Structure formats: C-alpha cells, structure tokens
PDB file of C-alpha atoms in Angstrom:
ATOM      1  CA  MET A 896     106.098  95.479  63.432  1.00 43.00           C
ATOM      2  CA  SER A 897     106.575  98.907  62.944  1.00 44.00           C
ATOM      3  CA  GLY A 898     107.898 100.704  64.931  1.00 46.00           C
ATOM      4  CA  GLN A 899     109.435 104.398  65.922  1.00 51.00           C
ATOM      5  CA  GLY A 900     112.429 104.338  67.294  1.00 52.00           C
ATOM      6  CA  VAL A 901     111.841 100.898  68.400  1.00 52.00           C
ATOM      7  CA  ALA A 902     114.230  97.828  67.019  1.00 54.00           C
ATOM      8  CA  VAL A 903     112.546  94.715  66.330  1.00 56.00           C
ATOM      9  CA  THR A 904     114.758  91.876  66.205  1.00 63.00           C
ATOM     10  CA  GLU A 905     113.895  90.126  62.839  1.00 69.00           C
ATOM     11  CA  PRO A 906     114.030  86.053  63.051  1.00 72.00           C
ATOM     12  CA  GLN A 907     116.503  84.502  61.314  1.00 73.00           C
ATOM     13  CA  PRO A 908     116.359  83.134  57.983  1.00 82.00           C
ATOM     14  CA  ARG A 909     115.384  79.256  58.057  1.00 86.00           C
ATOM     15  CA  THR A 910     117.929  78.003  56.466  1.00 89.00           C
ATOM     16  CA  SER A 911     119.824  74.239  57.247  1.00 90.00           C
ATOM     17  CA  GLU A 912     122.798  76.785  59.008  1.00 91.00           C
ATOM     18  CA  SER A 913     120.539  78.120  61.002  1.00 92.00           C
ATOM     19  CA  PHE A 914     118.746  74.493  61.783  1.00 94.00           C
ATOM     20  CA  GLN A 915     121.667  73.140  62.508  1.00 94.00           C
ATOM     21  CA  ALA A 916     123.090  75.825  64.971  1.00 94.00           C
ATOM     22  CA  LEU A 917     120.186  75.937  67.146  1.00 95.00           C
ATOM     23  CA  ALA A 918     119.938  71.939  66.903  1.00 96.00           C
ATOM     24  CA  ARG A 919     123.778  71.717  68.098  1.00 94.00           C
ATOM     25  CA  CYS A 920     122.680  73.909  71.322  1.00 94.00           C
ATOM     26  CA  GLU A 921     119.792  72.196  72.208  1.00 94.00           C
ATOM     27  CA  LEU A 922     121.855  68.762  72.050  1.00 94.00           C
ATOM     28  CA  PRO A 923     122.508  68.615  75.803  1.00 92.00           C
ATOM     29  CA  ARG A 924     119.195  69.173  77.096  1.00 91.00           C
ATOM     30  CA  LEU A 925     116.576  67.061  74.880  1.00 94.00           C
ATOM     31  CA  LEU A 926     119.250  64.022  75.386  1.00 93.00           C
ATOM     32  CA  ALA A 927     118.808  64.861  78.697  1.00 90.00           C
ATOM     33  CA  LEU A 928     114.975  64.986  78.173  1.00 92.00           C
ATOM     34  CA  ALA A 929     115.255  61.648  76.036  1.00 93.00           C
ATOM     35  CA  ARG A 930     117.154  59.453  78.798  1.00 90.00           C
ATOM     36  CA  ARG A 931     114.010  60.249  80.574  1.00 89.00           C
ATOM     37  CA  LEU A 932     111.595  59.740  79.241  1.00 91.00           C
ATOM     38  CA  THR A 933     113.056  56.185  78.035  1.00 89.00           C
ATOM     39  CA  ARG A 934     115.518  54.019  78.603  1.00 84.00           C
ATOM     40  CA  GLU A 935     116.995  52.403  75.499  1.00 84.00           C
ATOM     41  CA  ASP A 936     115.857  54.553  72.602  1.00 89.00           C
ATOM     42  CA  ALA A 937     116.665  58.235  73.755  1.00 93.00           C
ATOM     43  CA  GLU A 938     119.658  59.097  71.277  1.00 94.00           C
ATOM     44  CA  ASP A 939     117.462  57.063  68.670  1.00 95.00           C
ATOM     45  CA  LEU A 940     114.832  59.917  69.919  1.00 96.00           C
ATOM     46  CA  VAL A 941     117.087  62.673  69.819  1.00 96.00           C
ATOM     47  CA  GLN A 942     117.767  62.147  66.906  1.00 96.00           C
ATOM     48  CA  GLU A 943     113.792  61.462  64.800  1.00 96.00           C
ATOM     49  CA  ALA A 944     112.793  64.323  66.935  1.00 97.00           C
ATOM     50  CA  LEU A 945     115.321  66.589  65.527  1.00 96.00           C
ATOM     51  CA  LEU A 946     114.246  65.362  61.984  1.00 96.00           C
ATOM     52  CA  ARG A 947     110.690  66.201  62.653  1.00 96.00           C
ATOM     53  CA  GLY A 948     111.971  69.669  63.614  1.00 96.00           C
ATOM     54  CA  TYR A 949     113.317  69.526  60.436  1.00 95.00           C
ATOM     55  CA  ARG A 950     110.874  69.624  58.400  1.00 95.00           C
ATOM     56  CA  SER A 951     108.297  71.981  60.692  1.00 94.00           C
ATOM     57  CA  TYR A 952     111.908  74.532  60.803  1.00 94.00           C
ATOM     58  CA  ALA A 953     108.829  77.308  58.997  1.00 92.00           C
ATOM     59  CA  SER A 954     106.253  77.219  61.358  1.00 90.00           C
ATOM     60  CA  LEU A 955     108.325  78.407  64.795  1.00 92.00           C
ATOM     61  CA  GLU A 956     107.350  81.769  65.176  1.00 88.00           C
ATOM     62  CA  ARG A 957     110.327  83.406  67.625  1.00 89.00           C
ATOM     63  CA  ASP A 958     113.646  82.706  66.967  1.00 88.00           C
ATOM     64  CA  GLU A 959     114.043  82.124  71.516  1.00 89.00           C
ATOM     65  CA  THR A 960     111.446  79.408  71.359  1.00 91.00           C
ATOM     66  CA  GLY A 961     112.780  77.256  69.307  1.00 93.00           C
ATOM     67  CA  GLY A 962     114.069  75.471  72.431  1.00 93.00           C
ATOM     68  CA  PRO A 963     110.865  74.556  73.787  1.00 92.00           C
ATOM     69  CA  TRP A 964     109.955  73.870  70.825  1.00 94.00           C
ATOM     70  CA  LEU A 965     112.096  71.571  69.787  1.00 95.00           C
ATOM     71  CA  ARG A 966     111.323  69.515  73.606  1.00 94.00           C
ATOM     72  CA  ALA A 967     108.123  69.606  72.990  1.00 94.00           C
ATOM     73  CA  ILE A 968     108.663  67.794  69.366  1.00 95.00           C
ATOM     74  CA  LEU A 969     110.502  65.153  71.423  1.00 95.00           C
ATOM     75  CA  VAL A 970     107.353  64.379  73.398  1.00 93.00           C
ATOM     76  CA  ASN A 971     104.774  64.414  70.504  1.00 93.00           C
ATOM     77  CA  VAL A 972     107.917  61.618  68.851  1.00 94.00           C
ATOM     78  CA  HIS A 973     107.693  60.226  71.826  1.00 92.00           C
ATOM     79  CA  ARG A 974     103.442  60.033  72.142  1.00 89.00           C
ATOM     80  CA  ASP A 975     103.676  59.311  68.508  1.00 89.00           C
ATOM     81  CA  ARG A 976     106.055  56.106  68.667  1.00 87.00           C
ATOM     82  CA  LEU A 977     104.252  54.477  71.581  1.00 82.00           C
ATOM     83  CA  ARG A 978     100.911  54.790  70.044  1.00 79.00           C
ATOM     84  CA  LYS A 979     102.464  53.099  67.378  1.00 78.00           C
ATOM     85  CA  ASP A 980     103.617  49.573  69.486  1.00 72.00           C
ATOM     86  CA  ASN A 981      99.548  50.197  71.055  1.00 62.00           C
ATOM     87  CA  ARG A 982     101.539  51.546  74.426  1.00 60.00           C
ATOM     88  CA  SER A 983      99.445  55.219  75.501  1.00 56.00           C
ATOM     89  CA  LEU A 984      99.848  57.026  78.117  1.00 54.00           C
ATOM     90  CA  THR A 985      97.356  55.645  79.453  1.00 55.00           C
ATOM     91  CA  GLU A 986      98.594  52.654  81.536  1.00 51.00           C
ATOM     92  CA  LEU A 987      97.776  51.301  84.836  1.00 52.00           C
ATOM     93  CA  PRO A 988      98.936  53.856  87.404  1.00 52.00           C
ATOM     94  CA  VAL A 989     100.622  51.895  89.925  1.00 53.00           C
ATOM     95  CA  ALA A 990      98.430  51.473  93.543  1.00 55.00           C
ATOM     96  CA  ASP A 991      97.364  54.448  94.461  1.00 59.00           C
ATOM     97  CA  PRO A 992     100.358  57.191  96.143  1.00 60.00           C
ATOM     98  CA  GLU A 993      98.476  59.950  97.576  1.00 65.00           C
ATOM     99  CA  ASP A 994      98.542  59.093 101.341  1.00 73.00           C
ATOM    100  CA  PHE A 995     102.038  58.719 101.380  1.00 85.00           C
ATOM    101  CA  SER A 996     104.517  61.082 102.994  1.00 89.00           C
ATOM    102  CA  LEU A 997     108.688  60.134 101.803  1.00 93.00           C
ATOM    103  CA  PHE A 998     109.548  62.542 104.928  1.00 93.00           C
ATOM    104  CA  ARG A 999     107.233  60.728 107.319  1.00 90.00           C
ATOM    105  CA  THR A1000     108.641  56.840 106.324  1.00 91.00           C
ATOM    106  CA  ILE A1001     112.719  58.374 106.615  1.00 91.00           C
ATOM    107  CA  ALA A1002     112.146  60.057 110.536  1.00 88.00           C
ATOM    108  CA  GLU A1003     109.488  56.830 111.136  1.00 86.00           C
ATOM    109  CA  GLU A1004     112.038  53.851 109.234  1.00 81.00           C
ATOM    110  CA  ASP A1005     115.745  55.249 108.822  1.00 68.00           C
ATOM    111  CA  PRO A1006     117.274  52.430 110.923  1.00 62.00           C
ATOM    112  CA  ARG A1007     120.800  54.972 111.575  1.00 64.00           C
ATOM    113  CA  PRO A1008     120.669  57.056 115.503  1.00 57.00           C
ATOM    114  CA  TYR A1009     118.230  60.221 115.643  1.00 61.00           C
ATOM    115  CA  SER A1010     119.656  62.526 113.709  1.00 65.00           C
ATOM    116  CA  ASP A1011     118.779  66.419 112.975  1.00 70.00           C
ATOM    117  CA  THR A1012     119.937  66.546 109.318  1.00 85.00           C
ATOM    118  CA  VAL A1013     118.669  62.792 108.627  1.00 87.00           C
ATOM    119  CA  HIS A1014     116.242  63.942 105.643  1.00 91.00           C
ATOM    120  CA  LEU A1015     118.726  65.957 103.600  1.00 90.00           C
ATOM    121  CA  ASP A1016     120.844  62.997 104.451  1.00 89.00           C
ATOM    122  CA  PHE A1017     118.585  60.749 102.754  1.00 92.00           C
ATOM    123  CA  LEU A1018     118.479  62.906  99.110  1.00 93.00           C
ATOM    124  CA  GLN A1019     122.243  63.361  99.376  1.00 92.00           C
ATOM    125  CA  ALA A1020     122.698  59.513  99.404  1.00 92.00           C
ATOM    126  CA  PHE A1021     121.527  60.287  95.702  1.00 93.00           C
ATOM    127  CA  ALA A1022     123.543  60.408  92.769  1.00 91.00           C
ATOM    128  CA  ARG A1023     122.272  61.805  89.406  1.00 88.00           C
ATOM    129  CA  GLU A1024     121.747  58.574  88.042  1.00 88.00           C
ATOM    130  CA  ASP A1025     119.562  57.386  91.155  1.00 92.00           C
ATOM    131  CA  VAL A1026     117.156  59.756  90.215  1.00 93.00           C
ATOM    132  CA  ARG A1027     117.006  59.504  86.488  1.00 91.00           C
ATOM    133  CA  GLU A1028     116.295  55.865  87.518  1.00 93.00           C
ATOM    134  CA  VAL A1029     113.429  56.397  89.798  1.00 95.00           C
ATOM    135  CA  LEU A1030     111.702  58.441  87.293  1.00 93.00           C
ATOM    136  CA  LEU A1031     112.571  55.591  84.602  1.00 92.00           C
ATOM    137  CA  ARG A1032     110.727  53.338  86.903  1.00 93.00           C
ATOM    138  CA  LEU A1033     108.069  55.452  87.760  1.00 92.00           C
ATOM    139  CA  PRO A1034     105.106  54.650  84.846  1.00 89.00           C
ATOM    140  CA  LEU A1035     105.253  57.583  82.227  1.00 88.00           C
ATOM    141  CA  ILE A1036     101.447  58.589  82.797  1.00 89.00           C
ATOM    142  CA  TYR A1037     102.810  60.497  86.046  1.00 91.00           C
ATOM    143  CA  ARG A1038     106.525  60.671  84.746  1.00 92.00           C
ATOM    144  CA  LEU A1039     106.100  62.949  81.525  1.00 92.00           C
ATOM    145  CA  PRO A1040     103.751  65.464  83.546  1.00 94.00           C
ATOM    146  CA  LEU A1041     106.339  65.158  86.427  1.00 94.00           C
ATOM    147  CA  VAL A1042     109.501  66.094  84.310  1.00 93.00           C
ATOM    148  CA  LEU A1043     108.161  68.689  82.025  1.00 93.00           C
ATOM    149  CA  CYS A1044     106.849  70.799  85.128  1.00 93.00           C
ATOM    150  CA  HIS A1045     109.591  70.041  87.594  1.00 92.00           C
ATOM    151  CA  MET A1046     112.960  69.788  85.263  1.00 90.00           C
ATOM    152  CA  GLU A1047     112.859  71.766  81.800  1.00 89.00           C
ATOM    153  CA  GLY A1048     110.355  74.721  82.948  1.00 88.00           C
ATOM    154  CA  PHE A1049     106.772  73.257  81.515  1.00 91.00           C
ATOM    155  CA  ALA A1050     103.345  75.504  82.878  1.00 92.00           C
ATOM    156  CA  THR A1051     100.921  73.741  83.265  1.00 93.00           C
ATOM    157  CA  LYS A1052      99.002  74.204  80.238  1.00 93.00           C
ATOM    158  CA  GLU A1053     101.156  74.027  77.871  1.00 92.00           C
ATOM    159  CA  ILE A1054     101.472  70.028  79.272  1.00 93.00           C
ATOM    160  CA  ALA A1055      98.139  70.150  79.148  1.00 93.00           C
ATOM    161  CA  LYS A1056      98.340  71.169  75.148  1.00 91.00           C
ATOM    162  CA  LEU A1057     101.626  68.590  75.097  1.00 88.00           C
ATOM    163  CA  CYS A1058      99.542  65.996  76.406  1.00 87.00           C
ATOM    164  CA  GLY A1059      96.271  66.412  74.646  1.00 87.00           C
ATOM    165  CA  VAL A1060      94.415  66.239  78.028  1.00 91.00           C
ATOM    166  CA  PRO A1061      92.526  68.514  79.868  1.00 94.00           C
ATOM    167  CA  LEU A1062      94.491  70.770  82.267  1.00 94.00           C
ATOM    168  CA  GLY A1063      92.593  69.416  85.420  1.00 92.00           C
ATOM    169  CA  THR A1064      93.655  66.163  83.827  1.00 93.00           C
ATOM    170  CA  VAL A1065      97.746  67.008  84.074  1.00 94.00           C
ATOM    171  CA  LEU A1066      96.814  68.597  87.617  1.00 92.00           C
ATOM    172  CA  ALA A1067      95.357  65.413  88.735  1.00 90.00           C
ATOM    173  CA  ARG A1068      98.336  63.549  86.728  1.00 92.00           C
ATOM    174  CA  LEU A1069     101.154  65.624  88.641  1.00 92.00           C
ATOM    175  CA  HIS A1070      99.936  65.505  92.314  1.00 90.00           C
ATOM    176  CA  ARG A1071     100.766  61.890  91.693  1.00 90.00           C
ATOM    177  CA  GLY A1072     103.411  61.464  90.515  1.00 92.00           C
ATOM    178  CA  ARG A1073     104.884  63.770  92.940  1.00 93.00           C
ATOM    179  CA  LYS A1074     103.780  60.851  95.676  1.00 91.00           C
ATOM    180  CA  ALA A1075     105.455  57.431  93.317  1.00 92.00           C
ATOM    181  CA  PHE A1076     107.967  59.843  92.977  1.00 95.00           C
ATOM    182  CA  GLU A1077     108.197  60.007  96.802  1.00 94.00           C
ATOM    183  CA  ARG A1078     106.529  56.140  97.340  1.00 94.00           C
ATOM    184  CA  GLU A1079     109.606  54.898  94.530  1.00 95.00           C
ATOM    185  CA  MET A1080     112.629  56.942  96.363  1.00 96.00           C
ATOM    186  CA  TRP A1081     111.569  55.424  99.254  1.00 95.00           C
ATOM    187  CA  THR A1082     111.617  52.057  97.819  1.00 94.00           C
ATOM    188  CA  TYR A1083     114.392  52.713  95.294  1.00 96.00           C
ATOM    189  CA  ALA A1084     116.473  53.939  98.315  1.00 94.00           C
ATOM    190  CA  GLU A1085     115.442  50.539 100.719  1.00 92.00           C
ATOM    191  CA  GLU A1086     116.811  48.298  97.061  1.00 94.00           C
ATOM    192  CA  MET A1087     119.901  50.032  96.742  1.00 93.00           C
ATOM    193  CA  GLY A1088     120.989  50.266 100.894  1.00 90.00           C
ATOM    194  CA  LEU A1089     121.734  53.789 100.155  1.00 88.00           C
ATOM    195  CA  LEU A1090     119.583  53.823 103.887  1.00 81.00           C
ATOM    196  CA  LYS A1091     122.506  52.773 105.220  1.00 65.00           C
ATOM    197  CA  SER A1092     125.566  55.183 103.148  1.00 50.00           C
ATOM    198  CA  GLY A1093     125.700  58.279 105.148  1.00 46.00           C
ATOM    199  CA  ALA A1094     126.800  58.112 109.232  1.00 41.00           C
ATOM    200  CA  SER A1095     127.707  54.157 110.453  1.00 40.00           C
ATOM    201  CA  ASN A1096     126.473  52.770 112.601  1.00 39.00           C
ATOM    202  CA  GLU A1097     127.365  48.976 113.209  1.00 37.00           C
TER     203      GLU A1097
ATOM    204  CA  MET B1223      94.225  68.909 116.539  1.00 44.00           C
ATOM    205  CA  SER B1224      91.138  69.079 119.445  1.00 45.00           C
ATOM    206  CA  ASP B1225      88.297  71.256 119.201  1.00 47.00           C
ATOM    207  CA  ARG B1226      90.154  72.874 116.518  1.00 49.00           C
ATOM    208  CA  GLY B1227      89.362  70.118 113.786  1.00 48.00           C
ATOM    209  CA  GLU B1228      87.119  71.567 111.962  1.00 52.00           C
ATOM    210  CA  GLN B1229      88.881  75.055 111.417  1.00 72.00           C
ATOM    211  CA  LEU B1230      92.212  73.857 111.381  1.00 85.00           C
ATOM    212  CA  MET B1231      92.837  71.938 108.832  1.00 90.00           C
ATOM    213  CA  PRO B1232      94.341  67.992 109.367  1.00 92.00           C
ATOM    214  CA  CYS B1233      97.347  67.560 108.357  1.00 92.00           C
ATOM    215  CA  ARG B1234      97.140  64.732 105.565  1.00 89.00           C
ATOM    216  CA  GLU B1235      94.725  67.515 104.009  1.00 90.00           C
ATOM    217  CA  ALA B1236      97.406  69.929 104.424  1.00 93.00           C
ATOM    218  CA  VAL B1237     100.185  67.224 103.380  1.00 91.00           C
ATOM    219  CA  ARG B1238      98.948  66.431  99.805  1.00 89.00           C
ATOM    220  CA  ARG B1239      99.099  70.140  99.254  1.00 91.00           C
ATOM    221  CA  LEU B1240     102.239  71.498  99.750  1.00 93.00           C
ATOM    222  CA  TRP B1241     103.157  70.658  96.029  1.00 92.00           C
ATOM    223  CA  ASP B1242     100.520  72.689  95.160  1.00 91.00           C
ATOM    224  CA  PHE B1243     101.181  75.444  97.960  1.00 94.00           C
ATOM    225  CA  LEU B1244     105.222  75.323  97.201  1.00 94.00           C
ATOM    226  CA  ASP B1245     103.469  75.928  93.296  1.00 88.00           C
ATOM    227  CA  GLY B1246     101.259  78.908  94.880  1.00 89.00           C
ATOM    228  CA  SER B1247      98.719  77.368  92.372  1.00 87.00           C
ATOM    229  CA  VAL B1248      95.981  75.988  95.505  1.00 91.00           C
ATOM    230  CA  SER B1249      93.602  77.953  95.988  1.00 92.00           C
ATOM    231  CA  PRO B1250      92.343  81.286  98.128  1.00 94.00           C
ATOM    232  CA  ALA B1251      90.766  79.622 100.828  1.00 94.00           C
ATOM    233  CA  ASP B1252      93.157  75.948 100.345  1.00 93.00           C
ATOM    234  CA  HIS B1253      96.407  78.040 100.138  1.00 95.00           C
ATOM    235  CA  ALA B1254      94.852  80.433 103.526  1.00 95.00           C
ATOM    236  CA  GLN B1255      93.947  77.326 105.252  1.00 95.00           C
ATOM    237  CA  VAL B1256      97.606  75.321 104.397  1.00 96.00           C
ATOM    238  CA  GLU B1257      98.661  78.643 106.190  1.00 95.00           C
ATOM    239  CA  ALA B1258      96.861  78.228 109.365  1.00 94.00           C
ATOM    240  CA  HIS B1259      98.079  75.234 109.431  1.00 95.00           C
ATOM    241  CA  LEU B1260     102.040  74.861 109.415  1.00 95.00           C
ATOM    242  CA  ALA B1261     101.740  78.184 111.646  1.00 94.00           C
ATOM    243  CA  PHE B1262     100.821  75.215 114.559  1.00 92.00           C
ATOM    244  CA  CYS B1263     102.289  72.536 113.412  1.00 94.00           C
ATOM    245  CA  ARG B1264     105.508  71.712 113.644  1.00 92.00           C
ATOM    246  CA  ARG B1265     106.164  68.032 112.107  1.00 92.00           C
ATOM    247  CA  CYS B1266     104.089  69.556 108.812  1.00 94.00           C
ATOM    248  CA  CYS B1267     106.705  72.735 108.139  1.00 94.00           C
ATOM    249  CA  GLY B1268     109.368  70.442 108.885  1.00 93.00           C
ATOM    250  CA  GLU B1269     107.760  68.422 105.937  1.00 94.00           C
ATOM    251  CA  LEU B1270     107.192  71.716 103.677  1.00 96.00           C
ATOM    252  CA  ASP B1271     110.793  72.306 103.955  1.00 95.00           C
ATOM    253  CA  PHE B1272     111.534  68.924 102.144  1.00 95.00           C
ATOM    254  CA  VAL B1273     109.418  68.973  99.724  1.00 95.00           C
ATOM    255  CA  ALA B1274     111.032  72.488  98.760  1.00 95.00           C
ATOM    256  CA  HIS B1275     114.430  70.653  98.761  1.00 95.00           C
ATOM    257  CA  LEU B1276     112.683  67.069  96.238  1.00 94.00           C
ATOM    258  CA  ARG B1277     111.444  70.075  94.297  1.00 93.00           C
ATOM    259  CA  ASP B1278     115.012  71.372  94.027  1.00 92.00           C
ATOM    260  CA  LEU B1279     116.835  67.694  93.670  1.00 92.00           C
ATOM    261  CA  LEU B1280     114.784  67.637  90.752  1.00 91.00           C
ATOM    262  CA  ALA B1281     114.841  70.905  89.485  1.00 87.00           C
ATOM    263  CA  SER B1282     119.431  71.047  89.798  1.00 85.00           C
ATOM    264  CA  GLN B1283     119.117  67.559  86.891  1.00 79.00           C
ATOM    265  CA  THR B1284     119.111  69.064  84.208  1.00 67.00           C
ATOM    266  CA  ALA B1285     123.003  68.869  83.471  1.00 62.00           C
ATOM    267  CA  ASP B1286     122.383  65.294  83.105  1.00 66.00           C
ATOM    268  CA  GLU B1287     125.602  62.892  82.876  1.00 71.00           C
ATOM    269  CA  LEU B1288     125.866  62.608  79.258  1.00 80.00           C
ATOM    270  CA  GLU B1289     128.277  60.064  77.524  1.00 83.00           C
ATOM    271  CA  PRO B1290     130.650  62.377  75.063  1.00 87.00           C
ATOM    272  CA  GLN B1291     130.577  60.060  72.787  1.00 89.00           C
ATOM    273  CA  THR B1292     126.049  59.921  72.692  1.00 90.00           C
ATOM    274  CA  LEU B1293     126.229  63.274  72.114  1.00 90.00           C
ATOM    275  CA  GLN B1294     129.100  63.573  68.887  1.00 91.00           C
ATOM    276  CA  ARG B1295     127.255  60.940  67.404  1.00 92.00           C
ATOM    277  CA  LEU B1296     124.277  63.261  67.479  1.00 93.00           C
ATOM    278  CA  GLU B1297     126.565  66.161  66.263  1.00 92.00           C
ATOM    279  CA  ARG B1298     127.634  63.901  63.051  1.00 93.00           C
ATOM    280  CA  PHE B1299     123.637  64.019  63.046  1.00 93.00           C
ATOM    281  CA  VAL B1300     122.783  66.912  62.792  1.00 93.00           C
ATOM    282  CA  GLU B1301     126.182  67.890  60.437  1.00 91.00           C
ATOM    283  CA  GLU B1302     126.102  65.046  57.834  1.00 91.00           C
ATOM    284  CA  GLU B1303     121.904  64.495  57.420  1.00 88.00           C
ATOM    285  CA  LEU B1304     120.272  67.772  58.922  1.00 86.00           C
TER     286      LEU B1304
END
C-alpha cells in the first residue's frame, strides 16, 4: 500500500452516489450486453443486475474494474433466471456446425456475378440489427462465450469462471459458437434476401 | 494436396483452427502447421482474411443502437431506486 514517493490511488468510497455514477457510466454497455442475451427482458435484466451490484458494491475491489464487474453480475443474473425457469446453458445445441465455412459457401453459392469483393459485400449487407438478430438465434450456450469474448473483451479464463465451467469447455463452446455464427449468418442472409442486395444483376 | 499430405495440414484442419490462430491460442505445433499450410494454400489465406473481417464485425458491434427511451428509463431507475 505505501510506497516511497509513489502515488497510490485510493479506491472511491463505496457510497450510493459513487455507485450511481458507475451505473450511469456503464448503462449503455450493460443494456447492449443484455440485448444480446435476451430478446424481450433486456431492460429488466439490467435493472436486476444494478440492484444486485448495489447490494454487493462493497465487494468491488478496484474502481477501474467496475464495468466488467457489473457486466459479470448481469451475466450471472441472466443465468440465475434461466435456472429458475428450468432452462440452462445445457440446452440442446444445433446440428454440428463445425464443418461449415461461410467463406466457401459465399464463394460457391452467391448468385451475383463473380466479384473480387463478394465476401466483403456479404458482410456489408448486414446492419447492426441484423447481426444482433443472428446472435439471438444462436443457442445461449454458444452465444454467451461468443459475446463475452468478441464483444465484451473477456478473457477465456474469465468466461470459464463466469459460466462455472472448465476452460476447455469454454474453448469448445467458443469454437462451435463461431462456426454456428457463420452458419447462421448465411441462413439469415438467405431468409432476408441479403444476398440479392448490392450489385444488381437482374 | 499431394504427397506432402502427411506433412502439410489439410485444408479442413487448417480452416477449423483459423479463429484460434488469429487469437494466438493454438498450440505452437498447430501454429506452425497452419502457417505452413497458409504458405501454400491461397484459398485458406482468403478464408483467414475473411475470418479476420468477421471478428472485426463482431467487435464493432459494441455501440448498439439503443432506444433513447429505454436508456432514460434506466437512468431514472438509477436515480430513484439505488
């Protein structure tokens, strides 16, 4: 704690005001995360996470980890809700997505004339809400590690701790989640007619 | 893939490892094999590039388009309930 001439930042006192300040700052990210975990209950989920965070605020060790701490609480609240509703992260996964390659499928199936940018054109056809919808179609067992890793910046060890599973399980789910995401991007593009957007050939 | 098949990782195996390869989370042996494969396989190089774009697409989603009314309700909740 003490140092010779080294400034040590004292953590903020854990007061209602300081928690409110933290919560206000983190609200957009919390809501964005909640919207990727659930379709309808995002606002409710955030409220419950904030309440739980407020009650356990004294356990926050470092101010600078307040954001990830609150997001971890949100994930735990969501998992608790699923357990309560007799749903869990062991829901049946989709058919094995491991061998699917979005890259090759685009090259082989895209109906447009040959284009050097056919793959990037495909990605650019997706708006934010399209990506969100694709994610929400994934089983939570795959969606959660994908979102936490690639969108929230959690390390795989942290995800394992958060989900209460071994690291190897997280890595396997992350791998399958990535492939499921690729497959779902294609399915969604077909359903929504995104393959016909961009260069016209009719 | 010719007689070098035993030495060179097949495309299917290389493609399965591309996300982890970009993460830097493959084993050193796998990393070397994927790299060796990419040195010979233009198609898998293209797929590596595409996977990098997919990862960027996911990472760029952090700024969701959130409904202002929802955020306002949550801000009120913070002020009034906590």
